[in-house]
C-alpha cells in the first residue's frame, strides 16, 4: 500500500476566534518520510496534527477550509473510527491516552478496538513491551511520567496503522529511550510508512529525519532536508555560560533517605547535601526517582526511612517557602486568565506585573490558561510559582513544549530570579539544551541511587557529547 498525506489550502480557526491558527497550508508527505515539525510555541503545530487525524473538527470545533487526503481519500467524509484504521496518534499528555491499570492491558486496548485476533495481540504485547522496556504486569499508577510516555507510544505503534503522528513524544523520555524509539521509527519509514513528529528537542531528533517543516504564524515558513535543518538548528541554539560550581551552605540534607509507593522502593538510601543558591540539574533514566526526589524536597512524601533536613531559611511565618512546578501544567492551572493565575500566588499587583513581564507573558495575560499551547501553559505555571518569591524553586521538566527562543528567555528569567531573590533552583530535565544552559551542579540518579554528583563535566558523559 502506498501511503500519503496531501493537504490543500488548509485554513483553520477555533470557535469564535477572529484569527486563523492555520493559514493556507499546502503539503504532501509520502511513504518513507520521517518528518519533523518545529517552530516557536503557539504557531499551530499541534493544531495541524489534529486536523490530519480528524480530531479537528470532530472533537475540537471551529472553521476549517481546504482539503486533507489520507492515502488518496478525503478525510472529511470519514468517521474517527475509519481514520484510526490508517493513523495512530500520540498526544502531548500521556495520561489523556491511558485507560487501564496494567501495561499489558493498555498495550492490547487499541488492537482490541481494531478487532485484531487475541493470538496476534498476545504476540504483539510481548514484542512491544520489550521495545518500550516495561514489564507486562507492571501497574501503570506506579510508572514515572517518562515510563507512561513510553507506554502510550508503544500502545499506538502496536496497532501498526502505517501513519503515525507524535506530538512531543520524547519530552519526558531519557536520551537512551528516545534514541531507541527513534531508530525504530526510522525503520518503519524504510518499510514505506509515514512518521510525523512535533518536537522542540531538535538536537535529539534531527539525526533521524528526512525532512523538517518550520512553522511560523500558522504557515509553513520553511521546508528543509536534514542537512539544511541541522544548519538552521546551529544558528538557533544559544548556549549560556553556566556559573562555576561553588560550595555553599546546605539547604537540604538527605541521609540514607528511602521512600516509594506501595511495595515499590523508588529512592534507596540517598545521602546528599543540596546547597543554597545553586543551580542544580537532576538527570537520570525514566523511573530512576527524579520526580520522587522533588516531591520529597517539597515535603510531599510522608512515609520514608532515613532523614531529610530542611534549613530554617525555608520557613517564613510558619510556611515553607518552596515553589514546586509539576510535569503536567494542567494540574496547577485553575483561574480564568493568565493574569489571575499569577496574581493568585502574588502579594501585590506590582509583583504580578513584574513576573508577567519577566517571563514574557504580557500579550497572554487576558487569555484563559487552558486555551494556551503546552509550552505556554508551562511558562504560566513557572511564572505563578516564581511570583510567590520562594526560597527554593523546584522545576520538573520545565522546558517541555518550549522552542529555543522561549527556552532562552526562560533561562534568562530564572537567572534574574536567582540573582535578585537569591532563589535556589533545582531542575529535573531530559533536555540537553536546558542542562547546558542552566546547570552548575549535576546529580545523576540510577535505580533510585545517586550514580554521580559533580559539576557540568558530567553532562558530556551523560549526553554522549563526545560521540
Short mmCIF file of C-alpha atoms in Angstrom, two decimals:
data_model
loop_
_atom_site.label_atom_id
_atom_site.label_comp_id
_atom_site.label_asym_id
_atom_site.label_seq_id
_atom_site.Cartn_x
_atom_site.Cartn_y
_atom_site.Cartn_z
CA UNK A 1 0.00 0.00 0.00
CA UNK A 2 1.36 3.43 -1.00
CA UNK A 3 0.82 5.77 1.95
CA UNK A 4 0.47 9.50 1.54
CA UNK A 5 -0.85 12.69 3.13
CA UNK A 6 -1.94 15.51 0.83
CA UNK A 7 -3.07 18.87 2.27
CA UNK A 8 -4.59 21.52 0.01
CA UNK A 9 -5.15 25.15 1.06
CA UNK A 10 -5.87 24.20 4.69
CA UNK A 11 -7.07 27.02 6.98
CA UNK A 12 -8.47 26.68 10.48
CA UNK A 13 -9.56 28.83 13.41
CA UNK A 14 -11.11 27.77 16.71
CA UNK A 15 -14.70 28.58 17.66
CA UNK A 16 -15.46 32.28 17.52
CA UNK A 17 -11.81 33.36 17.26
CA UNK A 18 -11.10 36.01 14.66
CA UNK A 19 -7.53 34.97 13.86
CA UNK A 20 -6.69 31.92 11.77
CA UNK A 21 -4.47 29.37 13.53
CA UNK A 22 -3.56 27.67 10.24
CA UNK A 23 -3.24 29.66 7.02
CA UNK A 24 -3.16 28.19 3.53
CA UNK A 25 -1.22 25.03 4.38
CA UNK A 26 -0.20 23.10 1.24
CA UNK A 27 1.80 19.95 1.88
CA UNK A 28 2.48 16.47 0.56
CA UNK A 29 4.13 13.74 2.62
CA UNK A 30 4.78 10.33 1.06
CA UNK A 31 5.56 6.90 2.44
CA UNK A 32 9.14 6.55 3.65
CA UNK A 33 9.35 10.05 5.16
CA UNK A 34 10.17 10.88 8.78
CA UNK A 35 9.08 14.49 9.08
CA UNK A 36 9.84 16.84 11.97
CA UNK A 37 7.53 19.81 12.52
CA UNK A 38 9.03 22.56 14.67
CA UNK A 39 8.66 26.26 15.35
CA UNK A 40 8.04 28.54 18.33
CA UNK A 41 5.25 27.74 20.79
CA UNK A 42 1.69 28.52 19.70
CA UNK A 43 2.20 28.63 15.91
CA UNK A 44 -0.20 25.77 15.10
CA UNK A 45 1.92 22.60 15.13
CA UNK A 46 -0.42 20.55 17.33
CA UNK A 47 -3.42 22.03 15.53
CA UNK A 48 -2.06 20.76 12.21
CA UNK A 49 -1.72 17.23 13.61
CA UNK A 50 -5.29 17.44 14.97
CA UNK A 51 -6.57 18.34 11.51
CA UNK A 52 -4.76 15.41 9.92
CA UNK A 53 -6.05 12.82 12.40
CA UNK A 54 -9.61 14.19 12.37
CA UNK A 55 -9.77 15.44 15.96
CA UNK A 56 -10.44 18.78 14.27
CA UNK A 57 -13.27 19.42 13.53
CA UNK A 58 -14.93 16.29 15.02
CA UNK A 59 -13.94 16.91 18.65
CA UNK A 60 -12.39 20.40 18.68
CA UNK A 61 -14.70 22.55 16.59
CA UNK A 62 -14.08 25.64 14.50
CA UNK A 63 -14.00 26.85 10.93
CA UNK A 64 -11.99 24.64 8.57
CA UNK A 65 -11.47 25.17 4.86
CA UNK A 66 -9.39 23.27 2.34
CA UNK A 67 -8.88 19.53 2.00
CA UNK A 68 -6.87 16.72 3.60
CA UNK A 69 -6.43 13.42 1.75
CA UNK A 70 -5.14 10.34 3.58
CA UNK A 71 -3.91 7.62 1.21
CA UNK A 72 -5.88 9.35 -1.53
CA UNK A 73 -9.17 9.57 0.40
CA UNK A 74 -10.51 12.89 1.70
CA UNK A 75 -10.78 12.60 5.50
CA UNK A 76 -13.77 14.94 5.78
CA UNK A 77 -16.03 12.08 4.70
CA UNK A 78 -14.59 9.58 7.18
CA UNK A 79 -15.53 8.82 10.78
CA UNK A 80 -12.93 8.87 13.57
CA UNK A 81 -13.03 5.07 13.56
CA UNK A 82 -12.28 4.92 9.85
CA UNK A 83 -9.40 7.40 10.16
CA UNK A 84 -7.98 5.37 13.07
CA UNK A 85 -7.52 2.40 10.74
CA UNK A 86 -4.77 4.35 8.98
CA UNK A 87 -3.48 6.90 11.52
CA UNK A 88 -2.11 6.44 15.03
CA UNK A 89 -1.65 9.48 17.26
CA UNK A 90 0.44 10.14 20.36
CA UNK A 91 -0.84 13.22 22.20
CA UNK A 92 1.22 15.57 24.37
CA UNK A 93 -0.21 14.37 27.69
CA UNK A 94 0.27 10.61 28.26
CA UNK A 95 -2.42 10.45 30.97
CA UNK A 96 -5.05 11.50 28.43
CA UNK A 97 -4.44 8.27 26.48
CA UNK A 98 -4.25 5.74 29.31
CA UNK A 99 -7.34 3.70 30.18
CA UNK A 100 -6.16 0.58 32.05
CA UNK A 101 -4.40 -0.50 35.24
CA UNK A 102 -1.68 -2.75 33.82
CA UNK A 103 0.84 -2.36 30.99
CA UNK A 104 -0.28 -5.46 29.04
CA UNK A 105 -3.93 -4.37 29.11
CA UNK A 106 -3.05 -0.88 27.89
CA UNK A 107 -0.89 -2.20 25.06
CA UNK A 108 -3.71 -4.53 23.97
CA UNK A 109 -6.51 -1.96 24.26
CA UNK A 110 -6.13 -0.27 20.87
CA UNK A 111 -5.69 -3.54 18.99
CA UNK A 112 -8.81 -4.95 20.65
CA UNK A 113 -10.77 -1.95 19.37
CA UNK A 114 -9.46 -2.62 15.86
CA UNK A 115 -10.70 -6.22 16.02
CA UNK A 116 -7.27 -7.87 15.85
CA UNK A 117 -7.24 -11.54 16.89
CA UNK A 118 -6.33 -12.38 20.53
CA UNK A 119 -3.44 -14.58 19.40
CA UNK A 120 -1.91 -11.77 17.34
CA UNK A 121 -2.48 -9.28 20.18
CA UNK A 122 -0.64 -11.54 22.66
CA UNK A 123 2.32 -11.78 20.30
CA UNK A 124 2.41 -8.02 19.81
CA UNK A 125 2.19 -7.34 23.55
CA UNK A 126 5.31 -9.42 24.12
CA UNK A 127 7.17 -7.70 21.28
CA UNK A 128 6.23 -4.12 22.12
CA UNK A 129 6.63 -4.45 25.88
CA UNK A 130 10.25 -5.33 25.12
CA UNK A 131 10.57 -2.34 22.80
CA UNK A 132 9.37 0.10 25.48
CA UNK A 133 11.18 -1.82 28.26
CA UNK A 134 8.20 -2.21 30.58
CA UNK A 135 7.05 -5.37 32.32
CA UNK A 136 3.68 -6.63 31.10
CA UNK A 137 2.36 -6.94 34.66
CA UNK A 138 3.61 -3.51 35.82
CA UNK A 139 0.97 -1.28 37.42
CA UNK A 140 0.52 1.91 35.43
CA UNK A 141 -0.16 4.03 38.53
CA UNK A 142 3.37 3.18 39.71
CA UNK A 143 5.08 4.28 36.49
CA UNK A 144 7.01 7.51 36.15
CA UNK A 145 5.92 10.20 33.70
CA UNK A 146 8.53 9.04 31.18
CA UNK A 147 7.51 5.40 31.53
CA UNK A 148 3.88 6.38 30.87
CA UNK A 149 5.02 8.23 27.75
CA UNK A 150 6.82 5.09 26.53
CA UNK A 151 3.67 3.06 27.22
CA UNK A 152 1.47 5.36 25.13
CA UNK A 153 3.98 5.30 22.26
CA UNK A 154 4.10 1.50 22.40
CA UNK A 155 0.29 1.26 22.50
CA UNK A 156 0.00 3.35 19.34
CA UNK A 157 2.80 1.59 17.46
CA UNK A 158 1.24 -1.78 18.33
CA UNK A 159 -1.78 -1.00 16.16
CA UNK A 160 0.50 -0.82 13.10
CA UNK A 161 -1.64 1.69 11.22
CA UNK A 162 1.15 2.87 8.93
CA UNK A 163 0.89 6.62 9.54
CA UNK A 164 1.99 7.93 12.95
CA UNK A 165 1.54 11.44 14.35
CA UNK A 166 3.56 12.05 17.53
CA UNK A 167 3.16 15.32 19.46
CA UNK A 168 6.26 15.91 21.61
CA UNK A 169 6.68 12.17 22.31
CA UNK A 170 10.19 12.49 23.75
CA UNK A 171 9.54 15.43 26.10
CA UNK A 172 9.68 13.27 29.24
CA UNK A 173 11.95 10.49 27.94
CA UNK A 174 15.59 10.00 28.79
CA UNK A 175 18.03 10.15 25.90
CA UNK A 176 18.66 6.40 25.61
CA UNK A 177 14.94 5.53 25.46
CA UNK A 178 14.34 8.32 22.93
CA UNK A 179 17.12 7.17 20.65
CA UNK A 180 15.92 3.56 20.76
CA UNK A 181 12.41 4.62 19.72
CA UNK A 182 13.74 6.95 17.02
CA UNK A 183 15.71 4.08 15.50
CA UNK A 184 12.51 2.01 15.45
CA UNK A 185 10.52 4.86 13.87
CA UNK A 186 13.23 5.24 11.25
CA UNK A 187 12.91 1.51 10.47
CA UNK A 188 9.16 1.98 9.94
CA UNK A 189 9.81 4.61 7.27
CA UNK A 190 12.22 2.27 5.49
CA UNK A 191 9.20 -0.03 5.11
CA UNK A 192 7.25 2.77 3.43
CA UNK A 193 5.34 4.08 6.46
CA UNK A 194 4.98 7.75 7.45
CA UNK A 195 6.12 9.27 10.75
CA UNK A 196 5.42 12.92 11.66
CA UNK A 197 6.90 14.26 14.90
CA UNK A 198 6.29 17.61 16.58
CA UNK A 199 9.29 18.22 18.83
CA UNK A 200 11.42 21.02 20.30
CA UNK A 201 14.41 18.83 21.26
CA UNK A 202 15.96 19.29 17.83
CA UNK A 203 19.39 18.00 18.86
CA UNK A 204 17.77 14.66 19.63
CA UNK A 205 15.55 14.21 16.57
CA UNK A 206 17.44 15.83 13.68
CA UNK A 207 19.85 12.92 13.00
CA UNK A 208 16.91 10.62 12.19
CA UNK A 209 14.66 12.77 9.99
CA UNK A 210 14.33 13.03 6.23
CA UNK A 211 12.70 16.47 6.34
CA UNK A 212 11.83 19.35 8.67
CA UNK A 213 8.89 21.74 8.36
CA UNK A 214 9.40 25.03 10.21
CA UNK A 215 6.11 26.70 11.13
CA UNK A 216 5.63 30.37 11.85
CA UNK A 217 2.32 32.21 12.48
CA UNK A 218 0.22 29.33 11.17
CA UNK A 219 2.16 28.86 7.94
CA UNK A 220 4.93 26.56 6.76
CA UNK A 221 7.78 29.04 6.61
CA UNK A 222 10.47 26.55 5.55
CA UNK A 223 10.61 23.01 4.16
CA UNK A 224 14.14 21.69 4.76
CA UNK A 225 16.09 18.50 4.23
CA UNK A 226 18.15 17.06 7.11
CA UNK A 227 21.35 18.96 6.31
CA UNK A 228 19.52 22.29 5.94
CA UNK A 229 17.64 21.63 9.21
CA UNK A 230 20.85 20.91 11.12
CA UNK A 231 22.39 24.14 9.86
CA UNK A 232 19.29 26.06 10.99
CA UNK A 233 19.45 24.44 14.43
CA UNK A 234 23.06 25.53 14.92
CA UNK A 235 22.02 29.14 14.21
CA UNK A 236 19.04 28.97 16.60
CA UNK A 237 20.73 27.37 19.57
CA UNK A 238 22.17 29.82 22.09
CA UNK A 239 24.42 28.40 24.75
CA UNK A 240 24.69 30.23 28.05
CA UNK A 241 27.89 30.08 30.04
CA UNK A 242 26.88 28.36 33.30
CA UNK A 243 28.25 29.56 36.60
CA UNK A 244 31.08 27.65 38.22
CA UNK A 245 30.20 25.04 40.82
CA UNK A 246 30.91 26.68 44.19
CA UNK A 247 30.30 25.01 47.53
CA UNK A 248 27.74 26.84 49.71
CA UNK A 249 25.83 26.27 52.95
CA UNK A 250 23.30 23.38 52.94
CA UNK A 251 19.61 23.98 52.19
CA UNK A 252 18.61 20.30 52.32
CA UNK A 253 20.40 17.34 53.85
CA UNK A 254 19.46 13.76 52.95
CA UNK A 255 20.87 10.88 54.98
CA UNK A 256 20.09 7.27 53.98
CA UNK A 257 16.77 8.57 52.64
CA UNK A 258 14.47 5.90 51.18
CA UNK A 259 10.85 6.03 50.02
CA UNK A 260 8.48 4.55 47.48
CA UNK A 261 4.91 3.79 46.53
CA UNK A 262 3.19 0.71 47.93
CA UNK A 263 5.67 -2.16 47.84
CA UNK A 264 7.90 -0.43 45.29
CA UNK A 265 11.04 1.32 46.54
CA UNK A 266 11.86 4.33 44.37
CA UNK A 267 14.62 6.16 46.26
CA UNK A 268 17.12 3.91 48.03
CA UNK A 269 19.40 5.27 50.77
CA UNK A 270 20.15 8.67 49.24
CA UNK A 271 22.75 10.76 51.03
CA UNK A 272 23.47 14.28 49.74
CA UNK A 273 23.63 17.95 50.69
CA UNK A 274 21.84 20.42 48.39
CA UNK A 275 23.19 23.93 48.67
CA UNK A 276 21.79 27.45 48.94
CA UNK A 277 21.62 29.42 45.66
CA UNK A 278 22.98 26.72 43.40
CA UNK A 279 21.58 25.76 40.00
CA UNK A 280 21.16 22.02 40.38
CA UNK A 281 20.15 19.79 37.46
CA UNK A 282 18.92 16.27 38.25
CA UNK A 283 19.35 13.74 35.43
CA UNK A 284 18.55 10.05 35.10
CA UNK A 285 16.63 7.49 33.11
CA UNK A 286 12.85 7.25 33.33
CA UNK A 287 11.83 5.69 36.63
CA UNK A 288 15.13 6.49 38.38
CA UNK A 289 13.39 8.60 41.05
CA UNK A 290 13.87 12.19 39.88
CA UNK A 291 10.27 13.38 40.37
CA UNK A 292 10.02 11.49 43.64
CA UNK A 293 13.12 13.33 44.90
CA UNK A 294 11.50 16.69 44.07
CA UNK A 295 8.35 15.60 45.92
CA UNK A 296 10.46 14.66 48.94
CA UNK A 297 12.21 18.04 48.94
CA UNK A 298 8.80 19.76 48.71
CA UNK A 299 7.58 17.82 51.76
CA UNK A 300 5.01 15.79 49.80
CA UNK A 301 6.44 12.38 50.78
CA UNK A 302 5.22 11.45 54.25
CA UNK A 303 6.34 7.82 54.53
CA UNK A 304 10.10 7.36 54.36
CA UNK A 305 13.09 5.98 56.22
CA UNK A 306 16.32 7.80 56.93
CA UNK A 307 16.43 11.55 57.38
CA UNK A 308 15.66 14.72 55.45
CA UNK A 309 16.64 18.05 56.98
CA UNK A 310 15.48 21.44 55.71
CA UNK A 311 17.17 24.74 56.54
CA UNK A 312 15.27 27.16 58.76
CA UNK A 313 15.69 29.67 55.91
CA UNK A 314 12.96 27.77 54.06
CA UNK A 315 10.34 28.73 56.65
CA UNK A 316 8.71 32.14 57.00
CA UNK A 317 5.85 32.76 59.42
CA UNK A 318 5.37 29.01 59.73
CA UNK A 319 5.04 28.49 55.95
CA UNK A 320 7.54 26.60 53.81
CA UNK A 321 8.94 28.91 51.12
CA UNK A 322 9.05 26.28 48.37
CA UNK A 323 7.62 26.62 44.86
CA UNK A 324 7.01 23.34 43.01
CA UNK A 325 6.15 23.17 39.28
CA UNK A 326 4.73 19.78 38.24
CA UNK A 327 5.43 17.90 35.00
CA UNK A 328 1.81 18.37 33.92
CA UNK A 329 0.92 22.09 33.93
CA UNK A 330 -2.80 21.28 33.82
CA UNK A 331 -2.64 20.20 37.47
CA UNK A 332 -1.77 23.75 38.56
CA UNK A 333 -3.95 25.96 36.34
CA UNK A 334 -7.38 26.84 37.74
CA UNK A 335 -8.02 30.57 37.16
CA UNK A 336 -9.79 32.15 34.17
CA UNK A 337 -6.94 34.33 32.87
CA UNK A 338 -3.15 34.21 32.86
CA UNK A 339 -3.07 37.43 34.91
CA UNK A 340 -5.35 35.98 37.60
CA UNK A 341 -3.33 32.75 37.65
CA UNK A 342 -0.15 34.64 38.50
CA UNK A 343 -1.91 37.17 40.74
CA UNK A 344 -3.43 34.38 42.85
CA UNK A 345 0.09 33.48 44.04
CA UNK A 346 1.34 37.07 44.22
CA UNK A 347 1.42 39.51 47.14
CA UNK A 348 0.65 42.66 45.11
CA UNK A 349 -0.41 43.84 41.61
CA UNK A 350 3.08 45.30 41.15
CA UNK A 351 4.65 41.93 41.92
CA UNK A 352 2.24 40.23 39.48
CA UNK A 353 3.15 42.58 36.64
CA UNK A 354 6.85 42.23 37.38
CA UNK A 355 6.79 38.45 36.91
CA UNK A 356 4.43 38.55 33.92
CA UNK A 357 6.86 40.90 32.19
CA UNK A 358 9.92 38.92 33.33
CA UNK A 359 8.61 35.71 31.74
CA UNK A 360 7.30 37.45 28.61
CA UNK A 361 3.58 36.82 29.16
CA UNK A 362 2.27 40.38 28.64
CA UNK A 363 0.44 39.53 25.40
CA UNK A 364 -1.23 36.49 27.02
CA UNK A 365 -2.34 37.93 30.36
CA UNK A 366 -6.04 38.17 29.37
CA UNK A 367 -6.13 34.68 27.80
CA UNK A 368 -7.61 31.60 29.52
CA UNK A 369 -4.65 29.38 30.55
CA UNK A 370 -6.23 26.18 29.24
CA UNK A 371 -6.50 27.65 25.73
CA UNK A 372 -2.70 28.02 25.51
CA UNK A 373 -0.20 25.63 23.96
CA UNK A 374 1.53 23.18 26.30
CA UNK A 375 4.73 25.23 26.30
CA UNK A 376 2.82 28.41 27.15
CA UNK A 377 0.92 26.63 29.94
CA UNK A 378 4.22 25.55 31.41
CA UNK A 379 5.54 29.12 31.37
CA UNK A 380 2.40 30.28 33.20
CA UNK A 381 2.86 27.69 35.98
CA UNK A 382 6.53 28.62 36.38
CA UNK A 383 5.63 32.32 36.49
CA UNK A 384 2.91 31.72 39.10
CA UNK A 385 5.28 29.76 41.33
CA UNK A 386 8.02 32.37 40.91
CA UNK A 387 5.53 35.09 41.96
CA UNK A 388 5.47 33.52 45.43
CA UNK A 389 9.12 34.63 45.68
CA UNK A 390 10.11 31.25 47.14
CA UNK A 391 13.46 30.44 48.71
CA UNK A 392 13.67 27.34 46.51
CA UNK A 393 12.02 26.66 43.14
CA UNK A 394 11.59 23.01 42.10
CA UNK A 395 11.06 22.55 38.35
CA UNK A 396 10.02 19.18 36.88
CA UNK A 397 10.74 19.17 33.12
CA UNK A 398 10.28 22.96 32.69
CA UNK A 399 11.42 23.06 29.05
CA UNK A 400 8.79 20.66 27.65
CA UNK A 401 6.96 22.38 24.81
CA UNK A 402 9.38 25.33 24.66
CA UNK A 403 11.09 26.37 21.45
CA UNK A 404 14.68 27.63 21.52
CA UNK A 405 13.69 31.32 21.87
CA UNK A 406 11.23 30.61 24.72
CA UNK A 407 13.81 28.44 26.47
CA UNK A 408 16.41 31.17 26.10
CA UNK A 409 14.01 33.67 27.71
CA UNK A 410 13.15 31.20 30.49
CA UNK A 411 16.82 30.66 31.38
CA UNK A 412 17.38 34.42 31.49
CA UNK A 413 14.33 34.90 33.73
CA UNK A 414 15.49 32.16 36.11
CA UNK A 415 18.93 33.78 36.24
CA UNK A 416 17.35 37.10 37.28
CA UNK A 417 15.24 35.38 39.96
CA UNK A 418 18.33 33.73 41.36
CA UNK A 419 20.31 36.99 41.29
CA UNK A 420 17.59 39.31 42.64
CA UNK A 421 15.80 36.99 45.07
CA UNK A 422 18.69 34.64 45.94
CA UNK A 423 16.49 31.71 45.00
CA UNK A 424 17.83 28.16 44.86
CA UNK A 425 16.63 26.43 41.67
CA UNK A 426 16.52 22.65 41.29
CA UNK A 427 15.57 21.31 37.85
CA UNK A 428 14.73 17.82 36.59
CA UNK A 429 15.23 17.52 32.84
CA UNK A 430 16.00 15.21 29.93
CA UNK A 431 16.71 18.18 27.69
CA UNK A 432 20.32 18.79 26.68
CA UNK A 433 19.50 22.45 25.92
CA UNK A 434 18.25 23.08 29.45
CA UNK A 435 21.08 21.24 31.15
CA UNK A 436 23.80 23.04 29.20
CA UNK A 437 22.25 26.48 29.66
CA UNK A 438 21.34 26.14 33.32
CA UNK A 439 23.47 23.71 35.32
CA UNK A 440 26.34 24.45 37.62
CA UNK A 441 25.96 21.22 39.59
CA UNK A 442 24.69 17.90 38.21
CA UNK A 443 23.17 15.00 40.14
CA UNK A 444 22.59 11.75 38.22
CA UNK A 445 20.17 9.15 39.61
CA UNK A 446 20.14 5.48 38.60
CA UNK A 447 17.78 2.88 40.06
CA UNK A 448 16.90 5.18 42.96
CA UNK A 449 20.50 5.85 43.96
CA UNK A 450 22.96 8.67 43.30
CA UNK A 451 25.19 7.45 40.47
CA UNK A 452 27.18 10.68 40.08
CA UNK A 453 27.39 14.12 41.71
CA UNK A 454 29.59 16.89 40.36
CA UNK A 455 29.97 19.85 38.03
CA UNK A 456 28.92 20.30 34.39
CA UNK A 457 31.61 17.94 33.19
CA UNK A 458 29.10 15.17 33.89
CA UNK A 459 26.92 16.43 31.03
CA UNK A 460 29.48 15.34 28.44
CA UNK A 461 29.36 11.76 29.67
CA UNK A 462 25.60 11.60 30.26
CA UNK A 463 24.58 13.03 26.88
CA UNK A 464 27.42 11.31 24.98
CA UNK A 465 28.64 14.65 23.66
CA UNK A 466 32.00 13.19 22.63
CA UNK A 467 30.33 10.88 20.06
#
